[in-house]
Coordinates of C-alpha atoms and ligand atoms in Angstrom, one line a residue:
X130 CA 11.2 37.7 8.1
X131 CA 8.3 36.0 7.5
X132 CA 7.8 32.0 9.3
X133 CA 7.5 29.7 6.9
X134 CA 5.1 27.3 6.6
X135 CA 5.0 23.8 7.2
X136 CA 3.4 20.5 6.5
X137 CA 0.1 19.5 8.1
X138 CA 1.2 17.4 11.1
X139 CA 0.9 13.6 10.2
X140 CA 1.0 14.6 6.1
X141 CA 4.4 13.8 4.6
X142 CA 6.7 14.6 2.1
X143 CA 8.2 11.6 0.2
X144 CA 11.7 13.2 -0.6
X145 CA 13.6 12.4 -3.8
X146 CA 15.9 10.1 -1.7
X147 CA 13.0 8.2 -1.3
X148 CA 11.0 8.0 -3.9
X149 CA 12.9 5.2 -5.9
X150 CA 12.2 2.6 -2.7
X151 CA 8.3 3.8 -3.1
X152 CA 8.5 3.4 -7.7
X153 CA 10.4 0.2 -6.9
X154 CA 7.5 -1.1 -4.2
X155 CA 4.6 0.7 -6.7
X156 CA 6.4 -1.9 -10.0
X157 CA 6.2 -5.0 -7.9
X158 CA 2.7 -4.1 -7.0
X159 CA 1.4 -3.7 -10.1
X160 CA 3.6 -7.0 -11.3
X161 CA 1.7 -9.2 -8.9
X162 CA -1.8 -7.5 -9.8
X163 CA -1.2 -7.8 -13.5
X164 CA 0.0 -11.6 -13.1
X165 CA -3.9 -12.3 -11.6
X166 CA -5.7 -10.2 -13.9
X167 CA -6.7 -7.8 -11.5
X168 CA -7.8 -4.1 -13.5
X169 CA -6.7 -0.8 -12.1
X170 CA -9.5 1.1 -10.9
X171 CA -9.2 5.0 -10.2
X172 CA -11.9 6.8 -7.2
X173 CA -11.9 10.2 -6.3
X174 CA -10.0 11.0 -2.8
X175 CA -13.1 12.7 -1.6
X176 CA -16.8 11.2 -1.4
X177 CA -20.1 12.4 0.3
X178 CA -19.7 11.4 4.4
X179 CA -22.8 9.5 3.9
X180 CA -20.6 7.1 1.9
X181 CA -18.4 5.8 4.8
X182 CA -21.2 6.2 7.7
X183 CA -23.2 3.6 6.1
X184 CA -20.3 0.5 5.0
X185 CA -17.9 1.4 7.8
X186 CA -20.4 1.9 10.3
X187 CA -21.4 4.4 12.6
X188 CA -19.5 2.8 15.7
X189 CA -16.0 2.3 14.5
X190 CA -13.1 4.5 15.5
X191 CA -13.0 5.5 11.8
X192 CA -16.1 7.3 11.5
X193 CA -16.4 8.0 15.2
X194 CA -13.3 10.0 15.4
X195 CA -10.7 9.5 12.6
X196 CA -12.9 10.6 9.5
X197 CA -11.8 14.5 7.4
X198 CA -15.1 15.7 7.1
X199 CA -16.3 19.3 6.0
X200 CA -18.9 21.3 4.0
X201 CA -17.9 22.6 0.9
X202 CA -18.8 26.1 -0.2
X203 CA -22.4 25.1 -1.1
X204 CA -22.5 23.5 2.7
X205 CA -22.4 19.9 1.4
X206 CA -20.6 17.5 3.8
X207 CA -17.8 15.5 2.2
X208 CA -15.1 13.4 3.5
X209 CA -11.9 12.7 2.4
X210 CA -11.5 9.2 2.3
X211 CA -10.3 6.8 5.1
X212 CA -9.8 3.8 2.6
X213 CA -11.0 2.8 -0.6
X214 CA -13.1 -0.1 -0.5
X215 CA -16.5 2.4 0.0
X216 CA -15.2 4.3 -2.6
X217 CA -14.7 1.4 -4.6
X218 CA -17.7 -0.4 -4.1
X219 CA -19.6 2.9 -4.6
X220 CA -17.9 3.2 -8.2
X221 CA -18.4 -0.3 -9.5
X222 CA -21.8 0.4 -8.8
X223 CA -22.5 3.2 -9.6
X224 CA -21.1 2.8 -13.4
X225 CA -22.9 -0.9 -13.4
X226 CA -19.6 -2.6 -13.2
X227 CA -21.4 -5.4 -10.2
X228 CA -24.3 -6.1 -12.0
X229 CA -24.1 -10.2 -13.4
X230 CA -20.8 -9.8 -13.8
X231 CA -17.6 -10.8 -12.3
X232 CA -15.0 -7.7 -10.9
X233 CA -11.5 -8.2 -10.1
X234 CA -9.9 -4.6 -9.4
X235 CA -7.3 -2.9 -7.5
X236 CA -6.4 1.0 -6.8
X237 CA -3.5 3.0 -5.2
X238 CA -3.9 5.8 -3.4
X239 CA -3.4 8.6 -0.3
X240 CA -6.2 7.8 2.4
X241 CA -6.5 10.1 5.3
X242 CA -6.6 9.7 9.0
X243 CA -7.3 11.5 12.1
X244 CA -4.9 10.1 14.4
X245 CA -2.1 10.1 16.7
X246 CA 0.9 10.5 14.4
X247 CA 3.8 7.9 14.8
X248 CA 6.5 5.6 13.4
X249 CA 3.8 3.7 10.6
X250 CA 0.8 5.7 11.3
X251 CA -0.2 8.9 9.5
X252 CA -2.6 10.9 8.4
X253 CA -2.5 11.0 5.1
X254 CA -1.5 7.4 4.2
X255 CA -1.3 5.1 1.2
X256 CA -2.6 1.7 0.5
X257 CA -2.6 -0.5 -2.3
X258 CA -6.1 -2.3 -1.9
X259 CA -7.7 -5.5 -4.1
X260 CA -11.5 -6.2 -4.6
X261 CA -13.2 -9.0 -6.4
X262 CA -17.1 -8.6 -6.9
X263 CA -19.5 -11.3 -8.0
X264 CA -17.6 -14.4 -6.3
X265 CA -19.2 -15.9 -3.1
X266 CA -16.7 -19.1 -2.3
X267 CA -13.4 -19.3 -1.1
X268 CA -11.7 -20.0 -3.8
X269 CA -11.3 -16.6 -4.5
X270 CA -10.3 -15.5 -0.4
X271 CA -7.5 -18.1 -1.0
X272 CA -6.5 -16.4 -4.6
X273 CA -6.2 -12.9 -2.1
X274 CA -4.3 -14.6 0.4
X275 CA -2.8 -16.3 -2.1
X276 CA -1.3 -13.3 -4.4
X277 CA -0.3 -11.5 -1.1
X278 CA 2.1 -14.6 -0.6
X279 CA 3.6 -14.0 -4.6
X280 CA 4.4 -10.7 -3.3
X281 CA 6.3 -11.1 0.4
X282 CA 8.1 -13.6 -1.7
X283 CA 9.1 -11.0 -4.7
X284 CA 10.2 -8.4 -2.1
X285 CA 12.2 -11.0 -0.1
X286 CA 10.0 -10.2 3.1
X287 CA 8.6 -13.9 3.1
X288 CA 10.0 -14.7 6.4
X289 CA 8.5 -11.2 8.1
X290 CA 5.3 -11.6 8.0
X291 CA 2.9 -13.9 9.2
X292 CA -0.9 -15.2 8.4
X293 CA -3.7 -14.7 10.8
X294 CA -6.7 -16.0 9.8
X295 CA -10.5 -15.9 11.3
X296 CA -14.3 -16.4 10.1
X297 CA -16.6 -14.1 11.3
X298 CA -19.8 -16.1 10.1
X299 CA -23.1 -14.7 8.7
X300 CA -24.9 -11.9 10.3
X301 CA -27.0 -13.6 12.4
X302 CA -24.3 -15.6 13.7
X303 CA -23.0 -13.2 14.7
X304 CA -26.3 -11.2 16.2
X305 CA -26.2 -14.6 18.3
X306 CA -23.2 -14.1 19.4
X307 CA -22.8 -10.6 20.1
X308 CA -26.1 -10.9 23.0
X309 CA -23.9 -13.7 24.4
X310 CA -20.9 -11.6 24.3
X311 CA -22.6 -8.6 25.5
X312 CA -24.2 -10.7 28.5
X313 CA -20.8 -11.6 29.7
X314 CA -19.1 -8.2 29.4
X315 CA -21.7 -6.6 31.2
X316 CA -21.6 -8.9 34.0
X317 CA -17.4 -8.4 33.8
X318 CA -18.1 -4.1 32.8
X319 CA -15.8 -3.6 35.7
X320 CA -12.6 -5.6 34.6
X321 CA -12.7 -4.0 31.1
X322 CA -9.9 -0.9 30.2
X323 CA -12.5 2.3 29.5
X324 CA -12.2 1.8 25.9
X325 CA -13.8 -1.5 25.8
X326 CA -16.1 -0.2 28.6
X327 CA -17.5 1.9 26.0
X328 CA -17.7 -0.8 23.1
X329 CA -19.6 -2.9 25.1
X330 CA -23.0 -0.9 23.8
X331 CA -21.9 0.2 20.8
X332 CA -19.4 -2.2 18.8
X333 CA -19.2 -4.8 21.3
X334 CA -17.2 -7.6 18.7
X335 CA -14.5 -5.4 19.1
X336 CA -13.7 -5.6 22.7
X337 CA -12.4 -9.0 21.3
X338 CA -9.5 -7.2 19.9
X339 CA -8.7 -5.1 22.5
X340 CA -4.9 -4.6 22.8
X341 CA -5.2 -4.7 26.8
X342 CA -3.7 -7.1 28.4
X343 CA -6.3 -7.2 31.6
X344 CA -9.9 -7.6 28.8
X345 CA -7.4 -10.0 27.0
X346 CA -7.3 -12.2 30.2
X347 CA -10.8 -11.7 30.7
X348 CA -12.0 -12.7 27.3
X349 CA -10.4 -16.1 28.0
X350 CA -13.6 -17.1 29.7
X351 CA -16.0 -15.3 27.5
X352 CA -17.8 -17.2 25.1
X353 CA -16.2 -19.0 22.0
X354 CA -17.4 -17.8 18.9
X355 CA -17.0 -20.8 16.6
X356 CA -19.7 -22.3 18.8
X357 CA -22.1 -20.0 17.0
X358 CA -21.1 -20.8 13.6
X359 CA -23.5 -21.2 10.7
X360 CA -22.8 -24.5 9.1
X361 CA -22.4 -22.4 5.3
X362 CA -19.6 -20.4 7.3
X363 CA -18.1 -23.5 8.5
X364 CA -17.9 -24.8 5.1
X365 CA -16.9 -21.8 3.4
X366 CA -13.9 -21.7 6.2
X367 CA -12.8 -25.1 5.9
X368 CA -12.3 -25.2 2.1
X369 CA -10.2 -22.0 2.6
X370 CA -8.0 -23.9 5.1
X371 CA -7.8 -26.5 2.7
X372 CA -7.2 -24.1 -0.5
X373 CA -4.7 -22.3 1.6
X374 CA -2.9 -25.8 3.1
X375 CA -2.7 -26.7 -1.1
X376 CA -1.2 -23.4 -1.5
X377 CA 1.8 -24.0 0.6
X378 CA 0.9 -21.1 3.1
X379 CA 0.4 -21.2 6.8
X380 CA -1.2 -19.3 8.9
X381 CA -2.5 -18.8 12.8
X382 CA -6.3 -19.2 13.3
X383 CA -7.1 -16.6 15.2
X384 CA -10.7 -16.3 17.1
X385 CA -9.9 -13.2 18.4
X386 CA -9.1 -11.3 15.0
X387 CA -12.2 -9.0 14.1
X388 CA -10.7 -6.0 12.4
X389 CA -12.0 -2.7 12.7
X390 CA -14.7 -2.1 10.1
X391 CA -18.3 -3.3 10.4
X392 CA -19.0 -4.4 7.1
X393 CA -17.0 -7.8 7.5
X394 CA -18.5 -11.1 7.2
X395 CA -17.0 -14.7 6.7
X396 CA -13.1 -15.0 5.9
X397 CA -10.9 -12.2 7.6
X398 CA -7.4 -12.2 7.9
X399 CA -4.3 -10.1 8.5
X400 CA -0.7 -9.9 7.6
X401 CA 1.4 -9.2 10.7
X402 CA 5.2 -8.5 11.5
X403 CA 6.9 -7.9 14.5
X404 CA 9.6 -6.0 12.5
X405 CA 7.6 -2.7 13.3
X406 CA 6.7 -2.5 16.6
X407 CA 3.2 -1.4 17.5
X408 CA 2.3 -0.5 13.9
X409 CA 2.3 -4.4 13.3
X410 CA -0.4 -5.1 10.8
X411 CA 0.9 -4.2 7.2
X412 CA -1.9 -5.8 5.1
X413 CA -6.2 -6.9 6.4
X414 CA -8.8 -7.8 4.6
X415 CA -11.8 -10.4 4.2
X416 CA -15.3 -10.4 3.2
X417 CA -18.2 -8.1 2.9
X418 CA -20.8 -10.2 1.2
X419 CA -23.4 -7.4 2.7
X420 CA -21.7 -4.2 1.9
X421 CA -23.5 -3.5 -1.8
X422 CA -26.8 -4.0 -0.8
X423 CA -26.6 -1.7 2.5
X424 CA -25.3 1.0 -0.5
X425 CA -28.6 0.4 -2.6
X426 CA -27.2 -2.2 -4.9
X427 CA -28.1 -5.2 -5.7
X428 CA -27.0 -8.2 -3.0
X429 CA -23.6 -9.2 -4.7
X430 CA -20.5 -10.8 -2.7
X431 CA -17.4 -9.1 -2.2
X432 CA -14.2 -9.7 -0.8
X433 CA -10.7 -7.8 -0.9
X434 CA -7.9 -6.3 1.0
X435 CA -6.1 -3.2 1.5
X436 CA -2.5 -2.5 2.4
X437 CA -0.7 -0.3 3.9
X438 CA 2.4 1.5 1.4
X439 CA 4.5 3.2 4.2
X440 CA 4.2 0.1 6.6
X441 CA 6.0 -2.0 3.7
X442 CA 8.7 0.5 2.6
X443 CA 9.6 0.9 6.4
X444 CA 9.7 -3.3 6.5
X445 CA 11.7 -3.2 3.1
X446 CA 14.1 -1.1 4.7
X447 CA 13.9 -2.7 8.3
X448 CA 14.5 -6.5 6.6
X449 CA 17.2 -4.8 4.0
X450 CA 15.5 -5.3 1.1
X451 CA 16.0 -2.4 -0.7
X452 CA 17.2 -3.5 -4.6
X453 CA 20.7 -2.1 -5.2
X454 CA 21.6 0.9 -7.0
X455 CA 18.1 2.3 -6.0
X456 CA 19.6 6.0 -5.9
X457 CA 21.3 6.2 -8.8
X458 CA 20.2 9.1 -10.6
X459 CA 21.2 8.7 -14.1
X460 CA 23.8 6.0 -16.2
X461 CA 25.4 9.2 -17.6
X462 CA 26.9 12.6 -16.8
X463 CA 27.5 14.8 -19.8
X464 CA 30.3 17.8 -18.8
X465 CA 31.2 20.4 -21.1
X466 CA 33.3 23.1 -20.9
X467 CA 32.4 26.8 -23.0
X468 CA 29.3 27.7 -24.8
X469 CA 29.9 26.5 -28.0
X470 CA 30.6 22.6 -26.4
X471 CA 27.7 23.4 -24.2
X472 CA 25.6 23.8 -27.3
X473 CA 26.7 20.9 -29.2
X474 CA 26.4 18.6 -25.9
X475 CA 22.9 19.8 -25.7
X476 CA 22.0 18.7 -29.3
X477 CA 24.0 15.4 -28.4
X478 CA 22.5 14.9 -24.8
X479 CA 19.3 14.5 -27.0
X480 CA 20.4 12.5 -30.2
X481 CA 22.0 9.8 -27.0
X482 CA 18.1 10.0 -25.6
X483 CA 16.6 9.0 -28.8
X484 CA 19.5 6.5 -30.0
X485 CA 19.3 4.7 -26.5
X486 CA 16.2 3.3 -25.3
X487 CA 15.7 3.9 -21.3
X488 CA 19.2 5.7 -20.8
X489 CA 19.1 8.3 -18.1
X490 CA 21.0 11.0 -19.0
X491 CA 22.1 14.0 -17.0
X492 CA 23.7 17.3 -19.1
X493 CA 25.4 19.4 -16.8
X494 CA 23.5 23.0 -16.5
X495 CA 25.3 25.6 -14.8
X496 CA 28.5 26.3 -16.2
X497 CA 31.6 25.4 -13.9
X498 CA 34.8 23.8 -13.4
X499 CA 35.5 20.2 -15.0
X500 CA 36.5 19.1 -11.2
X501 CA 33.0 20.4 -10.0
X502 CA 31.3 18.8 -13.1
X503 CA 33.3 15.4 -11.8
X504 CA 31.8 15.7 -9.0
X505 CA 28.2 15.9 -9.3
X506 CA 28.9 13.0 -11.7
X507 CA 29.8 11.5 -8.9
X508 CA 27.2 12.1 -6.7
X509 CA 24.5 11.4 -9.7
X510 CA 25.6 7.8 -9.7
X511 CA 26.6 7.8 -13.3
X512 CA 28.8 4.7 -14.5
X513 CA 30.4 7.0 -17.2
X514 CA 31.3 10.9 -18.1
X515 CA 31.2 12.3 -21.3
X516 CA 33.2 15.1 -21.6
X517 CA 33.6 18.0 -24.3
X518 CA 35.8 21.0 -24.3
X519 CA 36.7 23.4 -26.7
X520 CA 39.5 21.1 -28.3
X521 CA 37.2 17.8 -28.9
X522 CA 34.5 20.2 -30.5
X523 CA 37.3 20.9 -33.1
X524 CA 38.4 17.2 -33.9
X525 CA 34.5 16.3 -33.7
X526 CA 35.7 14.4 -30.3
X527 CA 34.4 13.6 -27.1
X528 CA 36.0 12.0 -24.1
X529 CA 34.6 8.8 -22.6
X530 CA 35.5 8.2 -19.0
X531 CA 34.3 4.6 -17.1
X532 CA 33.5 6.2 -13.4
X533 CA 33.7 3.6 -10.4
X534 CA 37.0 2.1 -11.9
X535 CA 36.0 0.2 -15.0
X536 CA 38.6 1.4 -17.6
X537 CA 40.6 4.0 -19.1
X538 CA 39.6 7.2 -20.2
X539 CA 38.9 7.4 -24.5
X540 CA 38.5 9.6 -27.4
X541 CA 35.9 8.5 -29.1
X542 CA 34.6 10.3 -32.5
X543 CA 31.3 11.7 -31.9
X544 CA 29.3 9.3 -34.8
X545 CA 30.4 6.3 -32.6
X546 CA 29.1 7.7 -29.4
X547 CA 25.8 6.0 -29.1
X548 CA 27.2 2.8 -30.0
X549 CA 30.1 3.2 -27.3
X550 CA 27.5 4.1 -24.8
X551 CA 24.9 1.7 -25.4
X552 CA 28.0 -1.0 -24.9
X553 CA 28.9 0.1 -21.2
X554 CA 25.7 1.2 -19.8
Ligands
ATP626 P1 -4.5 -0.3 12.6 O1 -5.1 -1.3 13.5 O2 -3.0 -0.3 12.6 O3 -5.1 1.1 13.0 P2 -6.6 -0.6 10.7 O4 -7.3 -1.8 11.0 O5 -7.2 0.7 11.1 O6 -5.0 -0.6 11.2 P3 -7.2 -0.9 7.9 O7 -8.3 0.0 7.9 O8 -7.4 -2.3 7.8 O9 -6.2 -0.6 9.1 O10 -6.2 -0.5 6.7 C1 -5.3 -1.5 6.1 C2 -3.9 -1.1 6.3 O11 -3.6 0.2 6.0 C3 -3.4 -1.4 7.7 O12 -3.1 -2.7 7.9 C4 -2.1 -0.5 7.7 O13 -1.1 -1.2 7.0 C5 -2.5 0.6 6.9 N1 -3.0 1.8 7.7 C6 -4.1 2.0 8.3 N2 -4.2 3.2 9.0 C7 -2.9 3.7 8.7 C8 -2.3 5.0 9.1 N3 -3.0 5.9 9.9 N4 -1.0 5.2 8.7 C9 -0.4 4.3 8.0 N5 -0.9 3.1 7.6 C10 -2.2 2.8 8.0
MG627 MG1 -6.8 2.1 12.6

């Protein structure tokens, strides 16, 4: 016998038993969009490398080591995507949809990751993201934050999650602060794990992050950031503390918080649990003011988030908050026993479909005993049975039996079957 082939490592099915958790997640998300006005916006899952090299940045892990990149047959390199906000950008612009206007979009979608597979971390992933072009104040970080709160509350994961919050401050407050930073690490290059060894020259803001505890201790001394601040950053900060404070929503200011990507500027900010262990960080975003103009466009703010889908279903399912009667297949099992009852179900499975808006209906295929029709009705989830054999099919009949104990089994006539139906379902 041949082997049998599997699934890329890190790629996964979403099985039947789980795909109503992921529709049910997929509904709220679009709920919550829809409520602010945001518009659905659908990219490719492949775009020229270029693409990500110049708005991630050349020195991230991303597109230093986590990136799907090939040529295609005509030797062109193309990536699949690592996460949609170059992709997104690159659209809007692209099809003029930046230019004097206001944008306030969102997509859905697999993203794909070289990495270490693990409990919340794949390779090819899914995130729901959010981007609003054309807005440069804080107003619209806090509506972000803001709608991300609307949903933890919807899904009942309010008390799960937490806020962190930082400002990264314009560019050159940053250049200031990265020689700084840079002058103490150097000094310090032997107290740093290898990782952040290496960072030091090439992304050096992200040593700040570094998830050892030995560089955390160091960092202590380093130099404070907010020191360097640009008084418009300051501003733009404090009006989101106060927007946010208005909003009812706290959060942790935290210096240390710099997030991978190197097109961030301003407001950043994370939604953490410690529900999932090391995988803690279910939704980040903040602002990339530069990004449009480093892709050709013309200079137009940006902000957004992305988040990420498996991280929440595992938290759904971690904090119980799965919706009940998420498996249930269908409200009704049709049985039938013999051809001609099979063929008169058939034309009745449909006439119920049409009568009955949104039932789901399941006609038995297959032939088999009533006992073994029973029990798949069973298993489906159905709240009733319908059941014809050769006798009702004579007297124009059909059998009506409540499953999971609600009532006595009736002979209905077959005329008053949709209005039977549509009464218990
Ligand atoms: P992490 O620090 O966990 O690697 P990240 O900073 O690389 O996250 P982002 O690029 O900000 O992640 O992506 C936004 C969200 O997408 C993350 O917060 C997370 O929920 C999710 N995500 C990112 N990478 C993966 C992955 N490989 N598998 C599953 N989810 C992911
Ligand atoms: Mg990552």
């Amino acid at each position: 016998m041949l082997a049998s082939i599997k699934a890329i490592r890190g790629m996964n099915d979403i099985l039947p038993a789980q795909t109503p958790l992921w529709q049910f997640f997929e509904a709220q998300m679009k709920l919550v969009f829809d409520q602010y006005g945001y518009q659905e916006i659908r990219m490719p899952i492949a775009e020229k490398t270029d693409l990500f090299c110049r708005s991630i940045g050349e020195a991230t892990d991303v597109v230093e080591k986590e990136m799907y990149t090939f040529a295609d047959r005509n030797g062109d390199n193309m990536t699949l995507r690592p996460e949609g906000t170059a992709s997104c950008v690159r659209a809007a612009q692209e099809h003029g949809l930046t230019y004097n206007q206001v944008q306030r979009l969102w997509y859905h979608g697999p993203m794909f990751r070289y990495e270490r597979p693990q409990k919340g971390r794949q390779r090819q992933f899914h995130q729901f993201g959010a981007e609003v072009y054309g807005l440069d104040g804080p107003d619209v970080d806090a509506e972000l934050i803001i709608m991300t709160a609307r949903l933890w509350r919807q899904l009942g994961l309010q008390d799960a999650v937490t806020l962190q919050l930082n400002t990264l401050g314009s560019s050159a407050a940053r250049a200031a602060y990265r020689t700084d930073l840079v002058t103490f690490l150097q000094v310090n290059m032997h107290l740093l794990d290898t990782d952040s060894q290496r960072r030091v020259s090439t992304n050096p803001l992200r040593v700040l992050d570094s998830k050892d505890s030995n560089t955390q201790a160091l960092l202590d001394g380093a130099p404070d950031f907010y020191g360097y601040l640009d008084d418009e950053s300051r501003v733009h900060f404090q009006r989101l503390r106060e927007l946010l404070d208005a909003a009812d929503i706290s959060y942790e200011i935290n210096p240390r918080l710099v997030r991978g990507l190197d097109y961030y500027c301003k407001t950043v900010f994370e939604w953490v649990t410690d529900k999932l262990g090391a995988q803690g960080t279910v939704c980040g975003g903040g602002r990339y003011d530069g990004m449009i103009e480093q892709l050709g466009g013309k200079s137009t703010p940006a902000v957004g988030w992305a988040m990420g889908v498996e991280r929440m279903i595992l938290l759904l399912q971690e904090m119980q908050q799965e919706p009940a009667g998420l498996g249930q297949q269908a409200d009704v099992y049709l049985a039938h026993m013999g051809d001609a009852a099979s063929l008169r179900t058939m034309q009745l499975a449909e006439q119920l479909r049409s009568d009955i808006a949104g039932l789901r209906l399941l006609w038995h295929c297959g032939g088999g005993s009533l006992k073994n029709q029973m029990k798949k009705a069973d298993r489906c989830g159905a709240k009733l049975v319908l059941i014809m054999g050769e006798d009702e099919l004579a007297q124009g009949q059909i059998q009506l039996r409540p499953l999971q104990g609600q009532g006595e089994q009736q002979s209905i006539s077959l005329d008053q079957v949709s209005a039977h139906v549509a009464e218990l379902i």
